[in-house]
mmCIF file of C-alpha atoms and ligand atoms in Angstrom:
data_model
loop_
_atom_site.group_PDB
_atom_site.id
_atom_site.type_symbol
_atom_site.label_atom_id
_atom_site.label_comp_id
_atom_site.label_asym_id
_atom_site.label_seq_id
_atom_site.Cartn_x
_atom_site.Cartn_y
_atom_site.Cartn_z
ATOM 1 C CA MET A 1 97.407 78.695 91.375
ATOM 2 C CA ASN A 2 96.806 82.372 90.659
ATOM 3 C CA LYS A 3 99.939 84.231 89.658
ATOM 4 C CA ILE A 4 100.141 87.747 91.101
ATOM 5 C CA LEU A 5 102.657 90.442 90.170
ATOM 6 C CA VAL A 6 103.731 92.607 93.095
ATOM 7 C CA THR A 7 105.706 95.667 91.980
ATOM 8 C CA GLY A 8 107.876 97.106 94.731
ATOM 9 C CA GLY A 9 107.508 93.745 96.436
ATOM 10 C CA LEU A 10 110.774 94.102 98.343
ATOM 11 C CA GLY A 11 109.736 97.387 99.936
ATOM 12 C CA PHE A 12 108.097 97.935 103.313
ATOM 13 C CA ILE A 13 104.417 97.363 102.538
ATOM 14 C CA GLY A 14 105.170 95.254 99.452
ATOM 15 C CA SER A 15 107.194 92.637 101.334
ATOM 16 C CA HIS A 16 104.543 92.225 104.037
ATOM 17 C CA THR A 17 101.902 91.838 101.333
ATOM 18 C CA VAL A 18 103.965 89.181 99.532
ATOM 19 C CA VAL A 19 104.051 87.214 102.803
ATOM 20 C CA GLU A 20 100.262 87.366 103.183
ATOM 21 C CA LEU A 21 99.708 86.451 99.511
ATOM 22 C CA GLN A 22 101.992 83.418 99.808
ATOM 23 C CA ASN A 23 100.312 82.422 103.077
ATOM 24 C CA GLU A 24 97.003 82.404 101.166
ATOM 25 C CA GLY A 25 98.441 80.185 98.432
ATOM 26 C CA PHE A 26 99.072 82.771 95.697
ATOM 27 C CA GLU A 27 102.067 82.420 93.408
ATOM 28 C CA VAL A 28 103.975 85.695 93.610
ATOM 29 C CA VAL A 29 106.292 87.332 91.108
ATOM 30 C CA ILE A 30 108.075 90.420 92.429
ATOM 31 C CA ILE A 31 109.365 93.295 90.355
ATOM 32 C CA ASP A 32 111.653 95.713 92.183
ATOM 33 C CA ASP A 33 114.447 98.012 91.011
ATOM 34 C CA LEU A 34 116.165 97.867 94.446
ATOM 35 C CA SER A 35 116.325 101.683 94.518
ATOM 36 C CA ASN A 36 114.954 101.714 98.069
ATOM 37 C CA SER A 37 115.155 98.047 99.046
ATOM 38 C CA SER A 38 117.482 95.073 99.183
ATOM 39 C CA GLU A 39 117.506 91.605 97.687
ATOM 40 C CA LYS A 40 118.045 90.318 101.247
ATOM 41 C CA VAL A 41 114.348 90.975 101.875
ATOM 42 C CA LEU A 42 113.732 87.820 99.791
ATOM 43 C CA ASP A 43 115.427 85.794 102.531
ATOM 44 C CA GLY A 44 113.133 87.319 105.149
ATOM 45 C CA ILE A 45 110.042 86.470 103.087
ATOM 46 C CA THR A 46 111.346 82.941 102.532
ATOM 47 C CA ALA A 47 112.083 82.473 106.244
ATOM 48 C CA ILE A 48 108.487 83.383 107.134
ATOM 49 C CA THR A 49 106.591 81.564 104.385
ATOM 50 C CA GLY A 50 108.942 78.719 103.476
ATOM 51 C CA LYS A 51 108.711 79.762 99.851
ATOM 52 C CA LYS A 52 110.975 82.018 97.831
ATOM 53 C CA PRO A 53 108.994 84.236 95.461
ATOM 54 C CA VAL A 54 110.176 84.731 91.893
ATOM 55 C CA PHE A 55 112.082 88.008 91.674
ATOM 56 C CA GLU A 56 112.850 90.088 88.590
ATOM 57 C CA LYS A 57 115.042 93.167 89.017
ATOM 58 C CA LEU A 58 113.446 95.564 86.624
ATOM 59 C CA ASP A 59 113.034 99.301 86.181
ATOM 60 C CA LEU A 60 109.376 100.024 85.421
ATOM 61 C CA LYS A 61 110.375 103.312 83.786
ATOM 62 C CA GLU A 62 111.774 101.225 80.914
ATOM 63 C CA LYS A 63 108.779 100.645 78.691
ATOM 64 C CA SER A 64 110.371 97.827 76.686
ATOM 65 C CA ALA A 65 111.269 95.973 79.912
ATOM 66 C CA VAL A 66 107.652 96.212 81.098
ATOM 67 C CA GLU A 67 106.426 94.883 77.734
ATOM 68 C CA ALA A 68 108.932 92.023 77.835
ATOM 69 C CA PHE A 69 107.853 91.132 81.378
ATOM 70 C CA PHE A 70 104.184 90.815 80.420
ATOM 71 C CA THR A 71 105.041 88.833 77.281
ATOM 72 C CA LYS A 72 106.869 86.348 79.496
ATOM 73 C CA HIS A 73 104.242 86.383 82.281
ATOM 74 C CA ASN A 74 101.040 86.604 80.223
ATOM 75 C CA ASP A 75 99.303 84.390 82.804
ATOM 76 C CA VAL A 76 99.367 87.071 85.523
ATOM 77 C CA LYS A 77 95.920 87.191 87.150
ATOM 78 C CA GLY A 78 96.425 90.302 89.219
ATOM 79 C CA VAL A 79 98.831 93.158 89.829
ATOM 80 C CA ILE A 80 99.456 94.940 93.126
ATOM 81 C CA HIS A 81 101.380 98.095 92.292
ATOM 82 C CA PHE A 82 103.496 99.457 95.142
ATOM 83 C CA ALA A 83 106.608 100.565 93.263
ATOM 84 C CA ALA A 84 106.868 104.336 93.667
ATOM 85 C CA ASN A 85 108.866 107.098 95.317
ATOM 86 C CA LYS A 86 107.305 108.370 98.525
ATOM 87 C CA ALA A 87 109.349 111.136 100.135
ATOM 88 C CA VAL A 88 107.357 114.359 100.241
ATOM 89 C CA GLY A 89 110.357 116.714 100.566
ATOM 90 C CA GLU A 90 112.311 114.996 97.804
ATOM 91 C CA SER A 91 109.306 115.252 95.492
ATOM 92 C CA VAL A 92 109.320 119.040 95.872
ATOM 93 C CA LYS A 93 112.990 119.140 94.782
ATOM 94 C CA GLU A 94 112.710 116.464 92.087
ATOM 95 C CA PRO A 95 109.168 116.659 90.714
ATOM 96 C CA LEU A 96 110.008 115.147 87.334
ATOM 97 C CA MET A 97 111.584 112.111 88.957
ATOM 98 C CA TYR A 98 108.305 111.618 90.841
ATOM 99 C CA TYR A 99 106.103 112.090 87.771
ATOM 100 C CA GLU A 100 108.279 109.790 85.679
ATOM 101 C CA ASN A 101 108.440 107.003 88.245
ATOM 102 C CA ASN A 102 105.034 107.224 89.903
ATOM 103 C CA VAL A 103 102.966 108.187 86.863
ATOM 104 C CA GLY A 104 105.020 107.032 83.849
ATOM 105 C CA ALA A 105 105.524 103.495 85.121
ATOM 106 C CA LEU A 106 101.833 103.236 86.020
ATOM 107 C CA VAL A 107 100.898 104.071 82.424
ATOM 108 C CA TYR A 108 103.255 101.405 81.055
ATOM 109 C CA ILE A 109 101.748 98.749 83.318
ATOM 110 C CA LEU A 110 98.160 99.705 82.456
ATOM 111 C CA LYS A 111 99.015 99.592 78.738
ATOM 112 C CA GLU A 112 100.066 95.969 79.188
ATOM 113 C CA LEU A 113 97.022 95.108 81.312
ATOM 114 C CA LYS A 114 94.792 96.482 78.564
ATOM 115 C CA LYS A 115 96.071 93.712 76.279
ATOM 116 C CA LEU A 116 95.016 90.921 78.657
ATOM 117 C CA PRO A 117 91.569 89.273 78.415
ATOM 118 C CA ALA A 118 90.976 90.103 82.093
ATOM 119 C CA ALA A 119 93.039 92.193 84.471
ATOM 120 C CA ASN A 120 92.784 92.976 88.168
ATOM 121 C CA PHE A 121 94.727 95.915 89.526
ATOM 122 C CA ILE A 122 95.341 97.125 93.082
ATOM 123 C CA PHE A 123 96.895 100.571 93.496
ATOM 124 C CA SER A 124 98.830 101.938 96.486
ATOM 125 C CA SER A 125 97.240 105.270 97.194
ATOM 126 C CA SER A 126 97.355 107.468 100.253
ATOM 127 C CA CYS A 127 95.145 109.451 102.610
ATOM 128 C CA THR A 128 97.315 112.356 101.495
ATOM 129 C CA VAL A 129 94.752 112.796 98.667
ATOM 130 C CA TYR A 130 92.326 114.240 101.256
ATOM 131 C CA GLY A 131 94.692 116.886 102.666
ATOM 132 C CA GLN A 132 93.142 118.410 105.797
ATOM 133 C CA ALA A 133 89.641 116.981 105.525
ATOM 134 C CA ASP A 134 86.722 119.160 106.589
ATOM 135 C CA LYS A 135 85.129 116.306 108.516
ATOM 136 C CA LEU A 136 86.602 113.541 110.679
ATOM 137 C CA PRO A 137 86.709 110.581 110.455
ATOM 138 C CA ILE A 138 87.477 110.749 106.733
ATOM 139 C CA THR A 139 85.146 108.848 104.421
ATOM 140 C CA GLU A 140 85.950 107.830 100.852
ATOM 141 C CA ASN A 141 83.510 110.512 99.678
ATOM 142 C CA ALA A 142 85.537 113.322 101.237
ATOM 143 C CA GLU A 143 86.724 115.871 98.750
ATOM 144 C CA VAL A 144 90.101 115.256 97.133
ATOM 145 C CA LYS A 145 92.014 118.442 97.896
ATOM 146 C CA GLN A 146 94.640 120.222 95.815
ATOM 147 C CA ALA A 147 97.808 118.223 96.500
ATOM 148 C CA GLU A 148 100.382 119.728 98.872
ATOM 149 C CA SER A 149 103.345 118.183 97.046
ATOM 150 C CA PRO A 150 104.293 116.538 93.749
ATOM 151 C CA TYR A 151 104.285 113.219 95.631
ATOM 152 C CA GLY A 152 100.667 113.741 96.711
ATOM 153 C CA ASN A 153 99.798 114.849 93.212
ATOM 154 C CA THR A 154 101.187 111.616 91.721
ATOM 155 C CA LYS A 155 98.738 109.654 93.896
ATOM 156 C CA GLN A 156 95.802 111.816 92.780
ATOM 157 C CA ILE A 157 96.817 111.653 89.133
ATOM 158 C CA GLY A 158 97.449 107.919 89.463
ATOM 159 C CA GLU A 159 93.903 107.369 90.721
ATOM 160 C CA GLU A 160 92.488 109.459 87.858
ATOM 161 C CA ILE A 161 94.515 107.568 85.260
ATOM 162 C CA ILE A 162 93.235 104.250 86.597
ATOM 163 C CA GLN A 163 89.646 105.475 86.688
ATOM 164 C CA ASP A 164 89.826 106.813 83.114
ATOM 165 C CA THR A 165 91.392 103.554 81.946
ATOM 166 C CA CYS A 166 88.665 101.503 83.623
ATOM 167 C CA ASN A 167 86.062 103.633 81.828
ATOM 168 C CA ALA A 168 87.680 102.804 78.504
ATOM 169 C CA VAL A 169 88.779 99.199 79.077
ATOM 170 C CA PRO A 170 85.948 96.840 80.126
ATOM 171 C CA SER A 171 88.353 93.973 80.892
ATOM 172 C CA LEU A 172 90.123 95.984 83.614
ATOM 173 C CA LYS A 173 88.975 96.071 87.243
ATOM 174 C CA ALA A 174 90.783 98.164 89.824
ATOM 175 C CA ILE A 175 90.828 99.148 93.473
ATOM 176 C CA ALA A 176 92.757 102.106 94.895
ATOM 177 C CA LEU A 177 93.670 101.615 98.549
ATOM 178 C CA ARG A 178 94.177 104.841 100.452
ATOM 179 C CA TYR A 179 96.546 104.074 103.304
ATOM 180 C CA PHE A 180 96.650 106.105 106.467
ATOM 181 C CA ASN A 181 99.982 105.763 108.372
ATOM 182 C CA PRO A 182 101.498 102.282 108.019
ATOM 183 C CA ILE A 183 103.917 101.304 110.805
ATOM 184 C CA GLY A 184 105.337 98.211 112.492
ATOM 185 C CA ALA A 185 106.869 95.028 111.165
ATOM 186 C CA HIS A 186 106.172 91.324 110.844
ATOM 187 C CA GLU A 187 106.081 89.704 114.302
ATOM 188 C CA SER A 188 108.981 87.410 113.334
ATOM 189 C CA ALA A 189 111.177 90.504 112.730
ATOM 190 C CA ASN A 190 112.325 88.851 109.501
ATOM 191 C CA ILE A 191 111.008 91.806 107.481
ATOM 192 C CA GLY A 192 110.267 95.428 108.378
ATOM 193 C CA GLU A 193 110.828 99.016 107.321
ATOM 194 C CA LEU A 194 114.312 99.974 106.096
ATOM 195 C CA PRO A 195 114.390 103.713 105.409
ATOM 196 C CA LEU A 196 117.343 105.021 103.411
ATOM 197 C CA GLY A 197 119.240 107.722 105.307
ATOM 198 C CA VAL A 198 117.516 109.858 107.909
ATOM 199 C CA PRO A 199 113.907 108.692 108.351
ATOM 200 C CA GLN A 200 111.234 111.262 107.513
ATOM 201 C CA ASN A 201 108.428 109.290 109.152
ATOM 202 C CA LEU A 202 107.725 109.271 112.857
ATOM 203 C CA VAL A 203 108.021 105.621 113.884
ATOM 204 C CA PRO A 204 111.350 104.742 112.233
ATOM 205 C CA PHE A 205 112.728 107.974 113.677
ATOM 206 C CA ILE A 206 111.590 106.887 117.153
ATOM 207 C CA THR A 207 113.107 103.401 116.929
ATOM 208 C CA GLN A 208 116.359 104.701 115.405
ATOM 209 C CA THR A 209 116.651 107.247 118.234
ATOM 210 C CA ALA A 210 116.055 104.614 120.890
ATOM 211 C CA VAL A 211 118.603 102.254 119.336
ATOM 212 C CA GLY A 212 121.220 105.028 119.387
ATOM 213 C CA LEU A 213 121.384 105.902 115.692
ATOM 214 C CA ARG A 214 119.798 109.346 116.121
ATOM 215 C CA GLU A 215 120.403 111.802 118.915
ATOM 216 C CA GLN A 216 116.878 112.974 119.576
ATOM 217 C CA LEU A 217 113.383 112.915 118.107
ATOM 218 C CA SER A 218 112.031 116.326 117.146
ATOM 219 C CA VAL A 219 108.285 116.533 117.748
ATOM 220 C CA PHE A 220 107.008 118.937 115.131
ATOM 221 C CA GLY A 221 104.780 121.335 117.050
ATOM 222 C CA ASP A 222 102.719 121.077 120.244
ATOM 223 C CA ASP A 223 100.469 124.062 119.639
ATOM 224 C CA TYR A 224 97.969 122.402 117.302
ATOM 225 C CA PRO A 225 94.279 122.459 118.252
ATOM 226 C CA THR A 226 94.338 118.861 119.547
ATOM 227 C CA PRO A 227 94.060 117.560 123.156
ATOM 228 C CA ASP A 228 97.848 117.468 123.743
ATOM 229 C CA GLY A 229 98.769 119.957 121.023
ATOM 230 C CA THR A 230 100.520 117.434 118.725
ATOM 231 C CA CYS A 231 99.195 116.217 115.365
ATOM 232 C CA ILE A 232 96.863 113.264 115.139
ATOM 233 C CA ARG A 233 97.224 110.385 112.664
ATOM 234 C CA ASP A 234 95.748 106.948 112.107
ATOM 235 C CA TYR A 235 98.644 104.502 112.580
ATOM 236 C CA ILE A 236 97.910 101.124 111.018
ATOM 237 C CA HIS A 237 99.962 97.958 111.585
ATOM 238 C CA VAL A 238 101.585 96.962 108.295
ATOM 239 C CA VAL A 239 100.449 93.335 108.705
ATOM 240 C CA ASP A 240 96.798 94.424 108.921
ATOM 241 C CA LEU A 241 97.403 96.625 105.889
ATOM 242 C CA ALA A 242 99.034 93.772 103.951
ATOM 243 C CA LYS A 243 96.040 91.526 104.645
ATOM 244 C CA ALA A 244 93.699 94.168 103.214
ATOM 245 C CA HIS A 245 95.518 93.854 99.879
ATOM 246 C CA VAL A 246 94.821 90.132 99.722
ATOM 247 C CA VAL A 247 91.146 90.737 100.528
ATOM 248 C CA ALA A 248 90.863 93.485 97.889
ATOM 249 C CA LEU A 249 92.551 91.318 95.280
ATOM 250 C CA GLN A 250 90.274 88.387 96.090
ATOM 251 C CA ARG A 251 87.265 90.691 95.676
ATOM 252 C CA LEU A 252 88.339 91.449 92.124
ATOM 253 C CA LEU A 253 89.200 87.823 91.326
ATOM 254 C CA ASP A 254 85.780 86.691 92.643
ATOM 255 C CA GLY A 255 84.018 89.464 90.754
ATOM 256 C CA SER A 256 82.326 90.658 93.937
ATOM 257 C CA ASN A 257 83.334 94.278 93.311
ATOM 258 C CA LYS A 258 80.428 96.714 93.031
ATOM 259 C CA SER A 259 81.961 98.787 90.270
ATOM 260 C CA GLN A 260 84.905 98.527 87.921
ATOM 261 C CA TYR A 261 86.887 101.052 89.931
ATOM 262 C CA GLU A 262 86.617 101.347 93.697
ATOM 263 C CA THR A 263 88.452 103.183 96.459
ATOM 264 C CA PHE A 264 88.855 102.157 100.096
ATOM 265 C CA ASN A 265 90.370 103.841 103.112
ATOM 266 C CA LEU A 266 92.692 101.597 105.076
ATOM 267 C CA GLY A 267 93.106 102.704 108.656
ATOM 268 C CA THR A 268 92.156 101.738 112.193
ATOM 269 C CA GLY A 269 89.600 104.513 112.605
ATOM 270 C CA LYS A 270 91.416 105.690 115.721
ATOM 271 C CA GLY A 271 93.537 108.808 115.821
ATOM 272 C CA SER A 272 96.696 108.940 117.941
ATOM 273 C CA SER A 273 98.778 112.007 118.696
ATOM 274 C CA VAL A 274 102.554 112.130 118.251
ATOM 275 C CA LEU A 275 102.987 112.100 122.042
ATOM 276 C CA GLU A 276 100.656 109.101 122.364
ATOM 277 C CA VAL A 277 102.848 107.232 119.870
ATOM 278 C CA VAL A 278 105.932 108.170 121.910
ATOM 279 C CA LYS A 279 104.208 106.954 125.100
ATOM 280 C CA SER A 280 103.181 103.694 123.468
ATOM 281 C CA PHE A 281 106.782 103.151 122.392
ATOM 282 C CA GLU A 282 108.118 103.842 125.880
ATOM 283 C CA LYS A 283 105.571 101.477 127.398
ATOM 284 C CA VAL A 284 106.220 98.481 125.147
ATOM 285 C CA SER A 285 110.000 98.934 124.929
ATOM 286 C CA GLY A 286 110.739 99.966 128.505
ATOM 287 C CA GLU A 287 113.054 102.612 127.008
ATOM 288 C CA LYS A 288 112.950 106.327 127.764
ATOM 289 C CA LEU A 289 112.852 108.251 124.498
ATOM 290 C CA ASN A 290 114.924 111.408 124.105
ATOM 291 C CA TYR A 291 112.686 113.961 122.413
ATOM 292 C CA LYS A 292 112.096 117.682 122.269
ATOM 293 C CA ILE A 293 109.309 119.873 120.966
ATOM 294 C CA VAL A 294 110.315 121.980 117.968
ATOM 295 C CA ASP A 295 108.485 124.153 115.419
ATOM 296 C CA ARG A 296 105.742 122.793 113.219
ATOM 297 C CA ARG A 297 106.771 121.037 109.986
ATOM 298 C CA ALA A 298 105.517 122.742 106.841
ATOM 299 C CA GLY A 299 102.677 120.915 105.122
ATOM 300 C CA ASP A 300 101.513 118.832 108.096
ATOM 301 C CA VAL A 301 97.755 118.490 108.501
ATOM 302 C CA ILE A 302 96.401 118.762 112.051
ATOM 303 C CA SER A 303 94.415 115.587 112.198
ATOM 304 C CA ALA A 304 93.598 112.673 109.889
ATOM 305 C CA TYR A 305 91.966 109.345 110.682
ATOM 306 C CA ALA A 306 89.870 106.983 108.638
ATOM 307 C CA ASP A 307 86.203 106.219 108.556
ATOM 308 C CA THR A 308 86.511 102.429 108.343
ATOM 309 C CA MET A 309 82.874 101.564 107.582
ATOM 310 C CA LYS A 310 83.236 101.090 103.819
ATOM 311 C CA ALA A 311 86.196 98.713 104.184
ATOM 312 C CA LYS A 312 84.368 96.840 106.934
ATOM 313 C CA ASN A 313 81.058 96.537 105.111
ATOM 314 C CA GLU A 314 82.314 95.982 101.575
ATOM 315 C CA LEU A 315 85.635 94.195 102.032
ATOM 316 C CA GLY A 316 84.777 92.508 105.318
ATOM 317 C CA TRP A 317 88.146 93.712 106.545
ATOM 318 C CA GLU A 318 89.127 95.595 109.671
ATOM 319 C CA THR A 319 92.327 95.998 111.636
ATOM 320 C CA LYS A 320 93.077 93.536 114.425
ATOM 321 C CA LEU A 321 96.400 94.807 115.778
ATOM 322 C CA SER A 322 96.859 97.677 118.223
ATOM 323 C CA LEU A 323 99.217 100.653 118.286
ATOM 324 C CA ASP A 324 101.144 98.962 121.133
ATOM 325 C CA GLU A 325 101.546 95.792 119.068
ATOM 326 C CA ALA A 326 102.736 97.823 116.093
ATOM 327 C CA MET A 327 105.274 99.728 118.214
ATOM 328 C CA ALA A 328 106.528 96.517 119.835
ATOM 329 C CA SER A 329 107.041 94.903 116.423
ATOM 330 C CA ALA A 330 108.806 98.006 115.058
ATOM 331 C CA TRP A 331 111.141 97.956 118.066
ATOM 332 C CA LYS A 332 111.860 94.215 117.770
ATOM 333 C CA TRP A 333 112.727 94.756 114.090
ATOM 334 C CA GLU A 334 114.947 97.784 114.743
ATOM 335 C CA LYS A 335 116.930 95.898 117.391
ATOM 336 C CA LYS A 336 117.357 92.911 115.095
ATOM 337 C CA VAL A 337 118.536 95.065 112.167
ATOM 338 C CA ARG A 338 121.123 96.764 114.400
ATOM 339 C CA GLY A 339 122.255 93.487 115.929
ATOM 340 C CA LYS A 340 121.015 94.353 119.445
HETATM 341 C C1 LIG B 401 103.834 111.497 105.493
HETATM 342 C C2 LIG B 401 103.592 112.347 104.286
HETATM 343 C C3 LIG B 401 102.463 111.720 103.493
HETATM 344 C C4 LIG B 401 102.860 110.313 103.082
HETATM 345 C C5 LIG B 401 103.257 109.497 104.301
HETATM 346 C C6 LIG B 401 103.882 108.218 103.823
HETATM 347 C C7 LIG B 401 104.226 114.636 104.929
HETATM 348 C C8 LIG B 401 103.735 115.990 105.277
HETATM 349 N N1 LIG B 401 103.277 113.698 104.698
HETATM 350 O O1 LIG B 401 102.634 111.450 106.266
HETATM 351 O O2 LIG B 401 102.183 112.490 102.367
HETATM 352 O O3 LIG B 401 101.798 109.691 102.443
HETATM 353 O O4 LIG B 401 104.217 110.191 105.085
HETATM 354 O O5 LIG B 401 104.301 107.432 104.885
HETATM 355 O O6 LIG B 401 105.405 114.393 104.880
HETATM 356 N N2 LIG B 401 106.622 113.735 113.213
HETATM 357 C C9 LIG B 401 107.410 114.294 114.202
HETATM 358 N N3 LIG B 401 108.761 114.111 114.146
HETATM 359 C C10 LIG B 401 109.363 113.399 113.144
HETATM 360 C C11 LIG B 401 108.561 112.828 112.123
HETATM 361 C C12 LIG B 401 107.187 113.021 112.199
HETATM 362 O O7 LIG B 401 106.903 114.946 115.111
HETATM 363 O O8 LIG B 401 110.601 113.295 113.142
HETATM 364 C C13 LIG B 401 105.163 113.909 113.264
HETATM 365 C C14 LIG B 401 104.585 114.653 112.076
HETATM 366 O O9 LIG B 401 104.576 116.034 112.286
HETATM 367 C C15 LIG B 401 103.184 114.042 112.004
HETATM 368 C C16 LIG B 401 103.371 112.620 112.532
HETATM 369 O O10 LIG B 401 104.580 112.636 113.254
HETATM 370 O O11 LIG B 401 102.336 114.719 112.865
HETATM 371 C C17 LIG B 401 103.453 111.583 111.430
HETATM 372 O O12 LIG B 401 104.427 111.987 110.503
HETATM 373 P P1 LIG B 401 104.888 111.053 109.292
HETATM 374 O O13 LIG B 401 105.272 109.714 109.810
HETATM 375 O O14 LIG B 401 105.901 111.799 108.507
HETATM 376 O O15 LIG B 401 103.554 110.822 108.454
HETATM 377 P P2 LIG B 401 102.596 111.916 107.747
HETATM 378 O O16 LIG B 401 103.124 113.275 107.852
HETATM 379 O O17 LIG B 401 101.231 111.674 108.271
#
């Protein structure tokens, strides 16, 4: 059985990916520092898959701990690297924390992978690398724009570090997956998104408002040049996204990759406005959402959605789940977490 390391495997996208890996028969070892997750997520994964993954609480910023991990697990066949900080606003206030965690830890892992006879690496990247693209839908060839935040910059730098390392290390193969907007939860509601504090992202803010934890959703601007004036994003169900990781990993393990380093957009290809997301939520939940239109949020791009052709043609992967299904699963999860 192929042993796969999933860093950040107790987080939102990480935990859903662990489920899909275990469903496909992979042996999973999770590293997580629990800074934005809980050990209870292991129970959720176990409830869904019937198998408890190995878990090591470890801080990837500690170089010696990373070395010790790979000495112990020198039979790791692939690494999916999720562990990172992801709050845009926080990254502006604490840039060094972001560079240390998102870039430093990446370097330590790659240094260990360099020692292995063969290494396969999947990196969590983001459509944030494109900024406001000149052309929609966004293809993988779109220009990578000057990052808007230290967080965005860590994803750009991370991709460059991986590419440079691939150029220098023939035994390393890597894929960077550029996610659009992941939302939703596993249909069982045993795992889902657990934001710390006030959610910065749209969907957890919607479900927390509806469940009574937040007073009102603020819709950031309705004067954008879009059909209803609100920003457009490509919301992808986290289970579809998780499955793409398994497919990308398998591509590297099979050696069917076209080059040593590849990038793929992961999205649905369909843009939805903020108000369309609100409407979808109201439809599937039967709840009326309390929201108001407020000023634009600094740094928001007007519209971003993926060109999905490369993922479809090369990975043979495309999304299967709809926005309504994603919103229904997010709502089921929120109610379960709050005991409602
Ligand atoms: C944000 C980050 C992006 C990061 C991604 C990770 C910013 C500017 N971008 O993407 O770099 O990769 O999260 O998940 O922070 N909205 C509201 N009210 C809210 C929250 C959001 O109207 O309370 C709107 C936003 O203006 C935006 C849309 O909902 O139009 C989606 O916002 P969000 O979920 O924060 O995702 P992004 O901004 O696309």
